[in-house]
Tab-separated table of C-alpha atoms in Angstrom:
chain	number	residue	atom	x	y	z
A	1	UNK	CA	-24.648	-10.827	67.797
A	2	UNK	CA	-25.295	-7.202	68.569
A	3	UNK	CA	-22.793	-4.550	69.608
A	4	UNK	CA	-24.627	-4.344	72.914
A	5	UNK	CA	-23.976	-8.009	73.536
A	6	UNK	CA	-20.286	-7.443	72.953
A	7	UNK	CA	-20.214	-4.739	75.562
A	8	UNK	CA	-21.751	-7.159	78.001
A	9	UNK	CA	-19.200	-9.756	76.989
A	10	UNK	CA	-16.297	-7.470	77.845
A	11	UNK	CA	-17.715	-6.700	81.256
A	12	UNK	CA	-19.262	-9.943	82.397
A	13	UNK	CA	-18.338	-12.923	80.260
A	14	UNK	CA	-17.735	-16.295	81.853
A	15	UNK	CA	-15.751	-18.525	79.475
A	16	UNK	CA	-17.046	-16.498	76.569
A	17	UNK	CA	-20.724	-16.349	77.597
A	18	UNK	CA	-22.333	-13.055	78.594
A	19	UNK	CA	-23.710	-13.242	82.107
A	20	UNK	CA	-27.252	-12.410	81.040
A	21	UNK	CA	-27.207	-15.461	78.778
A	22	UNK	CA	-25.918	-17.651	81.603
A	23	UNK	CA	-28.798	-16.449	83.793
A	24	UNK	CA	-31.217	-17.402	81.052
A	25	UNK	CA	-29.613	-20.825	80.723
A	26	UNK	CA	-29.666	-21.256	84.487
A	27	UNK	CA	-33.379	-20.531	84.520
A	28	UNK	CA	-34.008	-23.040	81.777
A	29	UNK	CA	-31.928	-25.658	83.573
A	30	UNK	CA	-33.861	-25.003	86.769
A	31	UNK	CA	-37.148	-25.512	85.003
A	32	UNK	CA	-35.895	-28.746	83.462
A	33	UNK	CA	-34.602	-29.810	86.885
A	34	UNK	CA	-38.173	-30.046	88.132
A	35	UNK	CA	-38.401	-33.271	86.194
A	36	UNK	CA	-35.444	-34.697	88.116
A	37	UNK	CA	-31.728	-35.298	87.566
A	38	UNK	CA	-32.212	-35.918	83.863
A	39	UNK	CA	-33.575	-32.419	83.411
A	40	UNK	CA	-30.517	-30.965	85.129
A	41	UNK	CA	-28.257	-32.991	82.855
A	42	UNK	CA	-30.027	-31.654	79.796
A	43	UNK	CA	-29.576	-28.131	81.100
A	44	UNK	CA	-25.885	-28.782	81.655
A	45	UNK	CA	-25.570	-30.143	78.139
A	46	UNK	CA	-27.309	-27.096	76.676
A	47	UNK	CA	-24.998	-24.824	78.602
A	48	UNK	CA	-21.965	-26.822	77.502
A	49	UNK	CA	-23.001	-26.567	73.866
A	50	UNK	CA	-23.544	-22.836	74.235
A	51	UNK	CA	-20.115	-22.381	75.824
A	52	UNK	CA	-18.505	-24.311	72.989
A	53	UNK	CA	-20.294	-22.184	70.398
A	54	UNK	CA	-19.299	-18.952	72.118
A	55	UNK	CA	-15.717	-20.122	72.454
A	56	UNK	CA	-15.562	-20.880	68.728
A	57	UNK	CA	-16.703	-17.436	67.631
A	58	UNK	CA	-14.233	-15.731	69.958
A	59	UNK	CA	-11.279	-17.536	68.406
A	60	UNK	CA	-8.807	-15.584	66.309
A	61	UNK	CA	-5.725	-16.705	64.425
A	62	UNK	CA	-2.690	-14.539	63.576
A	63	UNK	CA	-2.723	-13.652	59.888
A	64	UNK	CA	1.080	-13.477	59.657
A	65	UNK	CA	2.701	-16.848	60.226
A	66	UNK	CA	5.180	-19.266	58.678
A	67	UNK	CA	2.307	-21.102	56.965
A	68	UNK	CA	-0.967	-19.655	55.739
A	69	UNK	CA	-3.899	-20.211	58.058
A	70	UNK	CA	-6.836	-22.236	56.801
A	71	UNK	CA	-4.773	-25.324	56.005
A	72	UNK	CA	-3.809	-27.049	59.255
A	73	UNK	CA	-5.979	-24.686	61.305
A	74	UNK	CA	-8.706	-26.706	63.085
A	75	UNK	CA	-11.407	-26.831	60.406
A	76	UNK	CA	-14.072	-24.222	61.077
A	77	UNK	CA	-17.804	-24.840	60.590
A	78	UNK	CA	-18.271	-22.640	57.507
A	79	UNK	CA	-16.415	-21.970	54.272
A	80	UNK	CA	-16.731	-19.570	51.346
A	81	UNK	CA	-14.185	-20.221	48.602
A	82	UNK	CA	-13.950	-18.194	45.402
A	83	UNK	CA	-11.703	-17.768	42.375
A	84	UNK	CA	-11.002	-14.508	40.565
A	85	UNK	CA	-9.849	-13.755	37.051
A	86	UNK	CA	-7.480	-10.780	36.829
A	87	UNK	CA	-8.848	-8.229	34.373
A	88	UNK	CA	-5.873	-5.889	34.211
A	89	UNK	CA	-2.697	-6.402	32.176
A	90	UNK	CA	-0.783	-4.041	34.467
A	91	UNK	CA	1.623	-5.923	36.781
A	92	UNK	CA	1.719	-3.030	39.250
A	93	UNK	CA	-2.077	-2.996	39.452
A	94	UNK	CA	-2.014	-6.716	40.285
A	95	UNK	CA	0.597	-6.126	42.974
A	96	UNK	CA	-1.515	-3.272	44.319
A	97	UNK	CA	-4.533	-5.580	44.586
A	98	UNK	CA	-2.539	-8.210	46.494
A	99	UNK	CA	-1.224	-5.514	48.850
A	100	UNK	CA	-4.733	-4.159	49.472
A	101	UNK	CA	-6.089	-7.693	50.010
A	102	UNK	CA	-3.303	-8.411	52.499
A	103	UNK	CA	-4.116	-5.338	54.588
A	104	UNK	CA	-7.848	-6.099	54.540
A	105	UNK	CA	-7.366	-9.788	55.317
A	106	UNK	CA	-5.165	-9.019	58.305
A	107	UNK	CA	-7.754	-6.570	59.636
A	108	UNK	CA	-10.679	-8.955	59.180
A	109	UNK	CA	-8.773	-11.894	60.688
A	110	UNK	CA	-8.330	-9.794	63.831
A	111	UNK	CA	-12.062	-9.032	63.929
A	112	UNK	CA	-11.587	-5.421	62.779
A	113	UNK	CA	-13.368	-3.436	60.085
A	114	UNK	CA	-11.766	-3.135	56.650
A	115	UNK	CA	-10.072	0.262	56.542
A	116	UNK	CA	-10.160	0.718	60.309
A	117	UNK	CA	-12.590	3.160	61.888
A	118	UNK	CA	-15.468	4.355	59.679
A	119	UNK	CA	-14.742	7.481	57.646
A	120	UNK	CA	-16.008	10.630	59.305
A	121	UNK	CA	-17.358	11.859	55.967
A	122	UNK	CA	-20.841	10.355	55.730
A	123	UNK	CA	-21.092	11.425	52.098
A	124	UNK	CA	-18.615	8.680	51.091
A	125	UNK	CA	-19.415	4.966	50.801
A	126	UNK	CA	-18.057	3.136	53.870
A	127	UNK	CA	-14.841	1.146	53.391
A	128	UNK	CA	-16.421	-1.879	55.079
A	129	UNK	CA	-19.833	-3.286	54.171
A	130	UNK	CA	-20.607	-3.432	57.902
A	131	UNK	CA	-22.572	-6.659	58.322
A	132	UNK	CA	-20.162	-7.975	60.976
A	133	UNK	CA	-19.671	-4.676	62.776
A	134	UNK	CA	-19.180	-5.638	66.422
A	135	UNK	CA	-18.883	-9.349	65.683
A	136	UNK	CA	-15.916	-11.321	67.059
A	137	UNK	CA	-13.298	-12.728	64.691
A	138	UNK	CA	-15.077	-16.118	64.728
A	139	UNK	CA	-11.871	-17.983	63.933
A	140	UNK	CA	-11.704	-16.393	60.468
A	141	UNK	CA	-8.878	-17.574	58.234
A	142	UNK	CA	-8.234	-16.316	54.710
A	143	UNK	CA	-6.035	-18.403	52.429
A	144	UNK	CA	-4.706	-17.200	49.061
A	145	UNK	CA	-3.467	-19.130	46.036
A	146	UNK	CA	-2.300	-18.670	42.437
A	147	UNK	CA	-3.636	-20.559	39.414
A	148	UNK	CA	-1.927	-21.541	36.158
A	149	UNK	CA	-3.671	-18.780	34.187
A	150	UNK	CA	-2.058	-16.114	36.350
A	151	UNK	CA	1.273	-17.114	34.812
A	152	UNK	CA	0.334	-17.636	31.150
A	153	UNK	CA	-2.806	-17.047	29.134
A	154	UNK	CA	-4.591	-19.696	27.050
A	155	UNK	CA	-2.151	-19.072	24.174
A	156	UNK	CA	0.826	-19.634	26.469
A	157	UNK	CA	1.773	-15.941	26.596
A	158	UNK	CA	3.480	-14.623	29.720
A	159	UNK	CA	0.936	-12.339	31.445
A	160	UNK	CA	2.828	-10.587	34.251
A	161	UNK	CA	6.453	-11.666	33.822
A	162	UNK	CA	5.875	-14.749	35.988
A	163	UNK	CA	6.129	-17.548	33.410
A	164	UNK	CA	9.662	-18.607	34.405
A	165	UNK	CA	8.467	-19.136	37.999
A	166	UNK	CA	5.480	-21.288	37.076
A	167	UNK	CA	5.573	-24.687	38.831
A	168	UNK	CA	5.470	-27.794	36.645
A	169	UNK	CA	2.424	-28.995	38.620
A	170	UNK	CA	0.420	-26.032	37.290
A	171	UNK	CA	1.836	-26.487	33.775
A	172	UNK	CA	0.706	-30.119	33.751
A	173	UNK	CA	-2.799	-29.259	34.956
A	174	UNK	CA	-5.374	-31.750	36.190
A	175	UNK	CA	-5.857	-34.874	34.033
A	176	UNK	CA	-9.300	-36.000	32.921
A	177	UNK	CA	-10.958	-38.741	34.957
A	178	UNK	CA	-13.707	-41.228	34.119
A	179	UNK	CA	-17.376	-40.254	34.520
A	180	UNK	CA	-16.696	-36.608	35.333
A	181	UNK	CA	-18.688	-33.721	33.876
A	182	UNK	CA	-16.500	-30.715	34.617
A	183	UNK	CA	-17.980	-27.248	34.100
A	184	UNK	CA	-15.191	-24.903	32.977
A	185	UNK	CA	-17.038	-21.835	34.296
A	186	UNK	CA	-16.888	-23.261	37.836
A	187	UNK	CA	-13.285	-24.440	37.660
A	188	UNK	CA	-9.775	-23.021	38.192
A	189	UNK	CA	-9.097	-19.273	37.858
A	190	UNK	CA	-6.208	-16.820	38.347
A	191	UNK	CA	-6.479	-16.165	42.097
A	192	UNK	CA	-7.952	-18.282	44.889
A	193	UNK	CA	-9.390	-17.013	48.164
A	194	UNK	CA	-10.642	-19.463	50.775
A	195	UNK	CA	-12.405	-17.933	53.802
A	196	UNK	CA	-13.328	-20.197	56.733
A	197	UNK	CA	-15.025	-19.105	59.963
A	198	UNK	CA	-17.195	-20.363	62.782
A	199	UNK	CA	-19.868	-17.803	61.843
A	200	UNK	CA	-21.147	-18.012	58.222
A	201	UNK	CA	-21.738	-14.262	58.053
A	202	UNK	CA	-18.090	-13.583	58.911
A	203	UNK	CA	-16.922	-15.815	56.053
A	204	UNK	CA	-19.308	-14.193	53.569
A	205	UNK	CA	-18.295	-10.724	54.774
A	206	UNK	CA	-14.634	-11.505	54.075
A	207	UNK	CA	-15.267	-12.555	50.476
A	208	UNK	CA	-17.729	-9.715	49.863
A	209	UNK	CA	-15.199	-7.083	50.933
A	210	UNK	CA	-12.267	-8.615	49.054
A	211	UNK	CA	-14.491	-8.652	45.967
A	212	UNK	CA	-15.286	-4.976	46.485
A	213	UNK	CA	-11.585	-4.167	46.740
A	214	UNK	CA	-10.878	-6.108	43.524
A	215	UNK	CA	-13.339	-4.052	41.465
A	216	UNK	CA	-11.596	-2.856	38.300
A	217	UNK	CA	-8.623	-5.226	38.747
A	218	UNK	CA	-10.141	-8.704	39.081
A	219	UNK	CA	-13.613	-10.196	38.743
A	220	UNK	CA	-15.105	-13.141	40.567
A	221	UNK	CA	-15.222	-16.251	38.363
A	222	UNK	CA	-16.916	-18.765	40.669
A	223	UNK	CA	-17.729	-19.209	44.325
A	224	UNK	CA	-18.842	-21.990	46.647
A	225	UNK	CA	-20.348	-21.708	50.101
A	226	UNK	CA	-19.890	-24.762	52.297
A	227	UNK	CA	-21.189	-25.790	55.688
A	228	UNK	CA	-20.621	-28.735	57.975
A	229	UNK	CA	-16.927	-29.500	57.609
A	230	UNK	CA	-16.397	-33.038	56.350
A	231	UNK	CA	-13.080	-33.762	58.013
A	232	UNK	CA	-11.126	-32.851	61.110
A	233	UNK	CA	-7.652	-31.338	60.958
A	234	UNK	CA	-6.908	-31.687	64.670
A	235	UNK	CA	-7.050	-34.633	67.061
A	236	UNK	CA	-9.095	-32.346	69.339
A	237	UNK	CA	-11.966	-32.272	66.842
A	238	UNK	CA	-14.645	-34.930	66.477
A	239	UNK	CA	-14.918	-36.562	63.074
A	240	UNK	CA	-17.884	-34.963	61.265
A	241	UNK	CA	-20.378	-36.666	58.939
A	242	UNK	CA	-20.907	-36.099	55.223
A	243	UNK	CA	-24.327	-35.923	53.545
A	244	UNK	CA	-24.347	-39.727	53.176
A	245	UNK	CA	-24.448	-39.812	56.969
A	246	UNK	CA	-21.023	-41.380	57.461
A	247	UNK	CA	-18.105	-40.089	59.489
A	248	UNK	CA	-15.670	-38.617	56.977
A	249	UNK	CA	-11.924	-38.155	57.155
A	250	UNK	CA	-11.128	-40.492	60.036
A	251	UNK	CA	-7.643	-41.140	58.685
A	252	UNK	CA	-6.968	-37.520	57.731
A	253	UNK	CA	-3.608	-35.836	58.310
A	254	UNK	CA	-3.776	-33.929	61.595
A	255	UNK	CA	-1.984	-30.765	62.708
A	256	UNK	CA	-0.495	-32.778	65.582
A	257	UNK	CA	1.305	-35.139	63.186
A	258	UNK	CA	5.111	-35.049	63.234
A	259	UNK	CA	6.816	-32.419	61.086
A	260	UNK	CA	8.427	-35.176	59.040
A	261	UNK	CA	5.025	-36.588	58.147
A	262	UNK	CA	3.685	-33.144	57.200
A	263	UNK	CA	6.773	-32.359	55.134
A	264	UNK	CA	6.442	-35.678	53.328
A	265	UNK	CA	2.807	-35.310	52.304
A	266	UNK	CA	1.722	-31.685	52.728
A	267	UNK	CA	4.407	-29.017	52.354
A	268	UNK	CA	6.358	-28.343	49.154
A	269	UNK	CA	10.041	-28.903	49.859
A	270	UNK	CA	13.052	-27.007	48.588
A	271	UNK	CA	14.267	-28.837	45.511
A	272	UNK	CA	10.851	-30.162	44.488
A	273	UNK	CA	10.716	-27.762	41.538
A	274	UNK	CA	13.620	-25.425	40.622
A	275	UNK	CA	11.262	-23.044	38.800
A	276	UNK	CA	9.143	-22.285	41.862
A	277	UNK	CA	11.682	-23.016	44.597
A	278	UNK	CA	12.202	-19.352	45.429
A	279	UNK	CA	8.603	-18.599	46.290
A	280	UNK	CA	6.648	-21.846	46.812
A	281	UNK	CA	8.924	-23.956	49.061
A	282	UNK	CA	7.117	-24.240	52.389
A	283	UNK	CA	3.749	-23.804	50.705
A	284	UNK	CA	1.432	-26.441	49.298
A	285	UNK	CA	-1.094	-27.146	46.534
A	286	UNK	CA	-4.876	-26.718	46.794
A	287	UNK	CA	-6.923	-29.284	44.883
A	288	UNK	CA	-10.731	-28.995	44.886
A	289	UNK	CA	-13.474	-31.106	43.340
A	290	UNK	CA	-17.140	-30.135	43.464
A	291	UNK	CA	-18.864	-33.505	43.789
A	292	UNK	CA	-22.619	-33.851	43.324
A	293	UNK	CA	-24.102	-36.601	45.501
A	294	UNK	CA	-27.189	-38.491	44.348
A	295	UNK	CA	-28.781	-38.375	47.784
A	296	UNK	CA	-32.276	-39.533	46.802
A	297	UNK	CA	-30.825	-42.731	45.308
A	298	UNK	CA	-28.495	-43.275	48.273
A	299	UNK	CA	-31.405	-42.931	50.687
A	300	UNK	CA	-33.062	-45.994	49.082
A	301	UNK	CA	-30.011	-48.196	49.687
A	302	UNK	CA	-30.138	-50.563	52.669
A	303	UNK	CA	-27.970	-49.830	55.681
A	304	UNK	CA	-25.975	-53.023	55.152
A	305	UNK	CA	-25.193	-52.097	51.533
A	306	UNK	CA	-24.308	-48.527	52.494
A	307	UNK	CA	-21.806	-49.868	55.034
A	308	UNK	CA	-20.380	-52.306	52.481
A	309	UNK	CA	-19.919	-49.483	49.976
A	310	UNK	CA	-18.109	-47.294	52.498
A	311	UNK	CA	-16.334	-50.100	54.382
A	312	UNK	CA	-17.240	-48.705	57.789
A	313	UNK	CA	-19.979	-49.003	60.386
A	314	UNK	CA	-22.365	-46.068	59.940
A	315	UNK	CA	-23.084	-45.371	63.602
A	316	UNK	CA	-19.600	-45.348	65.096
A	317	UNK	CA	-17.343	-45.135	62.052
A	318	UNK	CA	-15.457	-48.303	62.973
A	319	UNK	CA	-13.971	-50.243	60.037
A	320	UNK	CA	-15.905	-53.362	59.013
A	321	UNK	CA	-12.920	-55.445	60.075
A	322	UNK	CA	-14.152	-54.811	63.637
A	323	UNK	CA	-16.678	-57.576	64.348
A	324	UNK	CA	-18.747	-55.700	66.936
A	325	UNK	CA	-18.315	-51.942	66.415
A	326	UNK	CA	-18.403	-49.647	69.428
A	327	UNK	CA	-18.014	-45.926	70.002
A	328	UNK	CA	-14.306	-46.157	70.819
A	329	UNK	CA	-13.324	-48.123	67.720
A	330	UNK	CA	-13.527	-45.474	64.996
A	331	UNK	CA	-9.751	-45.184	64.901
A	332	UNK	CA	-9.026	-48.911	65.087
A	333	UNK	CA	-6.544	-49.646	62.255
A	334	UNK	CA	-8.226	-51.171	59.207
A	335	UNK	CA	-7.466	-54.861	58.697
A	336	UNK	CA	-8.051	-55.594	55.012
A	337	UNK	CA	-7.257	-59.294	55.588
A	338	UNK	CA	-10.037	-59.776	58.156
A	339	UNK	CA	-12.864	-62.208	57.285
A	340	UNK	CA	-16.553	-61.972	58.149
A	341	UNK	CA	-18.713	-64.790	59.600
A	342	UNK	CA	-19.147	-66.301	56.112
A	343	UNK	CA	-15.404	-66.415	55.554
A	344	UNK	CA	-15.452	-63.639	52.944
A	345	UNK	CA	-13.328	-60.466	53.250
A	346	UNK	CA	-14.881	-58.246	55.922
A	347	UNK	CA	-14.100	-55.190	53.786
A	348	UNK	CA	-14.870	-55.263	50.063
A	349	UNK	CA	-11.791	-54.467	47.981
A	350	UNK	CA	-13.996	-52.046	46.008
A	351	UNK	CA	-15.247	-50.206	49.124
A	352	UNK	CA	-14.362	-46.552	49.502
A	353	UNK	CA	-11.948	-47.042	52.413
A	354	UNK	CA	-10.131	-49.800	50.540
A	355	UNK	CA	-9.841	-47.784	47.333
A	356	UNK	CA	-8.400	-44.642	48.969
A	357	UNK	CA	-6.310	-46.306	51.711
A	358	UNK	CA	-2.696	-45.032	51.789
A	359	UNK	CA	-1.387	-48.616	51.983
A	360	UNK	CA	-2.860	-49.171	48.510
A	361	UNK	CA	-1.182	-46.034	47.108
A	362	UNK	CA	2.435	-46.364	48.223
A	363	UNK	CA	1.621	-44.590	51.499
A	364	UNK	CA	0.430	-41.382	49.801
A	365	UNK	CA	-1.708	-39.109	52.013
A	366	UNK	CA	-3.487	-35.797	51.606
A	367	UNK	CA	-4.889	-33.212	54.008
A	368	UNK	CA	-8.636	-33.241	53.389
A	369	UNK	CA	-10.534	-30.068	54.328
A	370	UNK	CA	-13.850	-30.355	52.508
A	371	UNK	CA	-17.342	-29.050	53.239
A	372	UNK	CA	-20.904	-30.086	52.508
A	373	UNK	CA	-22.817	-27.848	50.119
A	374	UNK	CA	-26.468	-27.464	49.173
A	375	UNK	CA	-27.331	-25.229	46.224
A	376	UNK	CA	-31.091	-25.653	46.608
A	377	UNK	CA	-33.174	-28.079	44.526
A	378	UNK	CA	-33.447	-28.866	40.839
A	379	UNK	CA	-36.636	-28.643	38.746
A	380	UNK	CA	-37.680	-32.137	39.910
A	381	UNK	CA	-37.308	-31.269	43.574
A	382	UNK	CA	-34.096	-33.205	44.059
A	383	UNK	CA	-31.366	-31.774	46.278
A	384	UNK	CA	-28.568	-30.085	44.373
A	385	UNK	CA	-26.089	-30.980	47.045
A	386	UNK	CA	-22.859	-32.772	47.721
A	387	UNK	CA	-19.288	-32.364	48.803
A	388	UNK	CA	-16.897	-29.543	48.000
A	389	UNK	CA	-13.823	-31.703	48.399
A	390	UNK	CA	-10.608	-29.874	49.213
A	391	UNK	CA	-7.206	-31.486	49.567
A	392	UNK	CA	-3.916	-29.787	50.369
A	393	UNK	CA	-0.962	-31.821	49.112
A	394	UNK	CA	2.755	-31.496	48.478
A	395	UNK	CA	2.315	-32.838	44.950
A	396	UNK	CA	-1.076	-33.770	43.452
A	397	UNK	CA	0.661	-35.913	40.808
A	398	UNK	CA	1.648	-38.417	43.509
A	399	UNK	CA	-0.770	-37.742	46.377
A	400	UNK	CA	-4.045	-37.008	44.597
A	401	UNK	CA	-4.392	-37.967	40.922
A	402	UNK	CA	-3.539	-41.699	41.321
A	403	UNK	CA	-6.042	-42.024	44.169
A	404	UNK	CA	-8.783	-40.209	42.273
A	405	UNK	CA	-8.107	-42.289	39.149
A	406	UNK	CA	-8.551	-45.542	41.082
A	407	UNK	CA	-11.618	-44.157	42.789
A	408	UNK	CA	-13.223	-43.132	39.480
A	409	UNK	CA	-12.593	-46.587	38.001
A	410	UNK	CA	-13.253	-49.020	40.854
A	411	UNK	CA	-14.866	-47.377	43.914
A	412	UNK	CA	-18.398	-48.688	44.633
A	413	UNK	CA	-19.235	-45.189	45.878
A	414	UNK	CA	-18.682	-43.649	42.441
A	415	UNK	CA	-22.148	-44.803	41.318
A	416	UNK	CA	-23.626	-42.217	43.687
A	417	UNK	CA	-21.292	-39.327	42.758
A	418	UNK	CA	-20.498	-37.043	39.853
A	419	UNK	CA	-17.571	-34.606	39.742
A	420	UNK	CA	-18.750	-31.275	38.308
A	421	UNK	CA	-15.951	-28.779	38.958
A	422	UNK	CA	-12.220	-28.879	39.526
A	423	UNK	CA	-9.628	-26.379	40.749
A	424	UNK	CA	-5.874	-26.425	41.207
A	425	UNK	CA	-3.866	-23.617	42.822
A	426	UNK	CA	-0.378	-23.162	44.245
A	427	UNK	CA	-0.511	-21.929	47.852
A	428	UNK	CA	2.540	-19.880	48.873
A	429	UNK	CA	3.877	-19.982	52.441
A	430	UNK	CA	2.595	-17.571	55.077
A	431	UNK	CA	3.113	-13.806	55.192
A	432	UNK	CA	6.272	-12.724	57.007
A	433	UNK	CA	6.474	-9.865	59.500
A	434	UNK	CA	7.876	-7.396	56.986
A	435	UNK	CA	5.937	-8.587	53.930
A	436	UNK	CA	3.497	-6.190	52.315
A	437	UNK	CA	1.589	-8.800	50.344
A	438	UNK	CA	0.762	-12.459	50.025
A	439	UNK	CA	3.138	-14.303	47.689
A	440	UNK	CA	5.611	-11.441	47.792
A	441	UNK	CA	8.554	-13.624	46.736
A	442	UNK	CA	6.755	-14.518	43.509
A	443	UNK	CA	6.977	-10.906	42.367
A	444	UNK	CA	10.567	-10.145	43.466
C-alpha cells in the first residue's frame, strides 16, 4: 500500500476502504450485474472480501497489557518467529537490548517507524529499514520469551545472574519422542521473538529491525516464516485448514473461554514454581514443533482413508460420529462410542482426534497457534512444507508432552509426519505501564 493510498484513506475511507477503490469495485460489480442477479452477488462478495482484508490491516493492538499480545489475540494470517543467541556476557548489555527492543516493538505495534521520524541527517543510516513506511499496523503483535540457555550455559554455569530464577520446566527440557529427527541448529535458543500480522511484510519488517538492533549483542539462531494460520483463537474466526486440507483446531482454547478455564490450562499460576513465581506468574510457556508433512504421499490416500486417519469429515469438519455431516456440525461434540453402519466404532481409536482428545488426557488442553510453512522444494521436486506447530500452555509436562508421546506412538497420522525442530520458552506476562522492558521482573 502506498503512502498516497493512506492519504486517501484518511480523507475518504468507508469501513477501511479508500473511496477510489470502492468506485472500482462498484464498476466491476456493475459489469458483472449485466449477467443478472448472480453477477451482482459476486460483486457484493468481492467487495465484502475486500472490506474484510482492509479491516484486518487497519487493526492495531496495544503493546502494553496484562498479558503479552500474540497469544490469545485473534490469530493473524502471517507469522515470523525467530530465536536469538545472546553473544555478550555483559548483563547490562542484555538489559539494554531488551529495553531497546521494547521501545521498537511498541512503536511498530502502533504502526510507527522504529526511532520515530527519520533522522534529518541523510548521511546516517536510517533507524528504520523503511519497507512498511506508510503501512498500517496490520494487527502486528510481537511476543517475547526466554529460553533455558539464557539462564545457564551448556556446562550449567550461571550466565547473567538468573540461574536461581530458572523455572523447573526449562531445567527439565523437552523429552525425546519416537520417530523425531530434531535439528539442534533449528531448535531452542536464548531469546524468542514471535511476530504475527495480517500483512506478511509487516511481520518480516518487525523481525528485520529487531535483528538490526540486536547487532553486537545477540545473533539470530533460527527463523521460521509461516502463512495460513492453522487454528482459530477466537469464536469470531472461522476454523482454517492445514496443508492436508482438513479444518484444524476446532476444539482449540478460545479467548472467549472463561477465566477459570484459561487459568487452568494456559496461564502460569502463582505457586506453580517458587523459583520463577516472582516474574513468570501470569505468563505461559511457548512450545513449538516444526513438523514436515509428506504431502505427496498423503495426496495418494483415498478420501475415506484420510477421513478415518483424522476422524473428521474433510468438507465440513464434522466428527465421524455424525452420520450425515453438514456445514453446521463442525462443533458437534465428538461421540467416541458412536457406531457406523457396520457396527464398528465410527471413529478409530487411533485417529488423530481420538489420540489428542482432552477426555483421553485427563482433560488437558493447550492453546494451539500454529502456521503452515513452505520452504520451497527438495532436490526431487517434493514440497518441503508442513506445520509450524505452536502451543501455549501453563505446563508442558502435563498439557503437551503426554499428548505428543501418545501421538508419536499410536496416531495414524504420524506415518505422514516427521518432527524436525523443537523449541521451548518461558513467556513472561505483559509489559506494565511503567515498565521499561519486557520481562523486567526477571532482572530485578
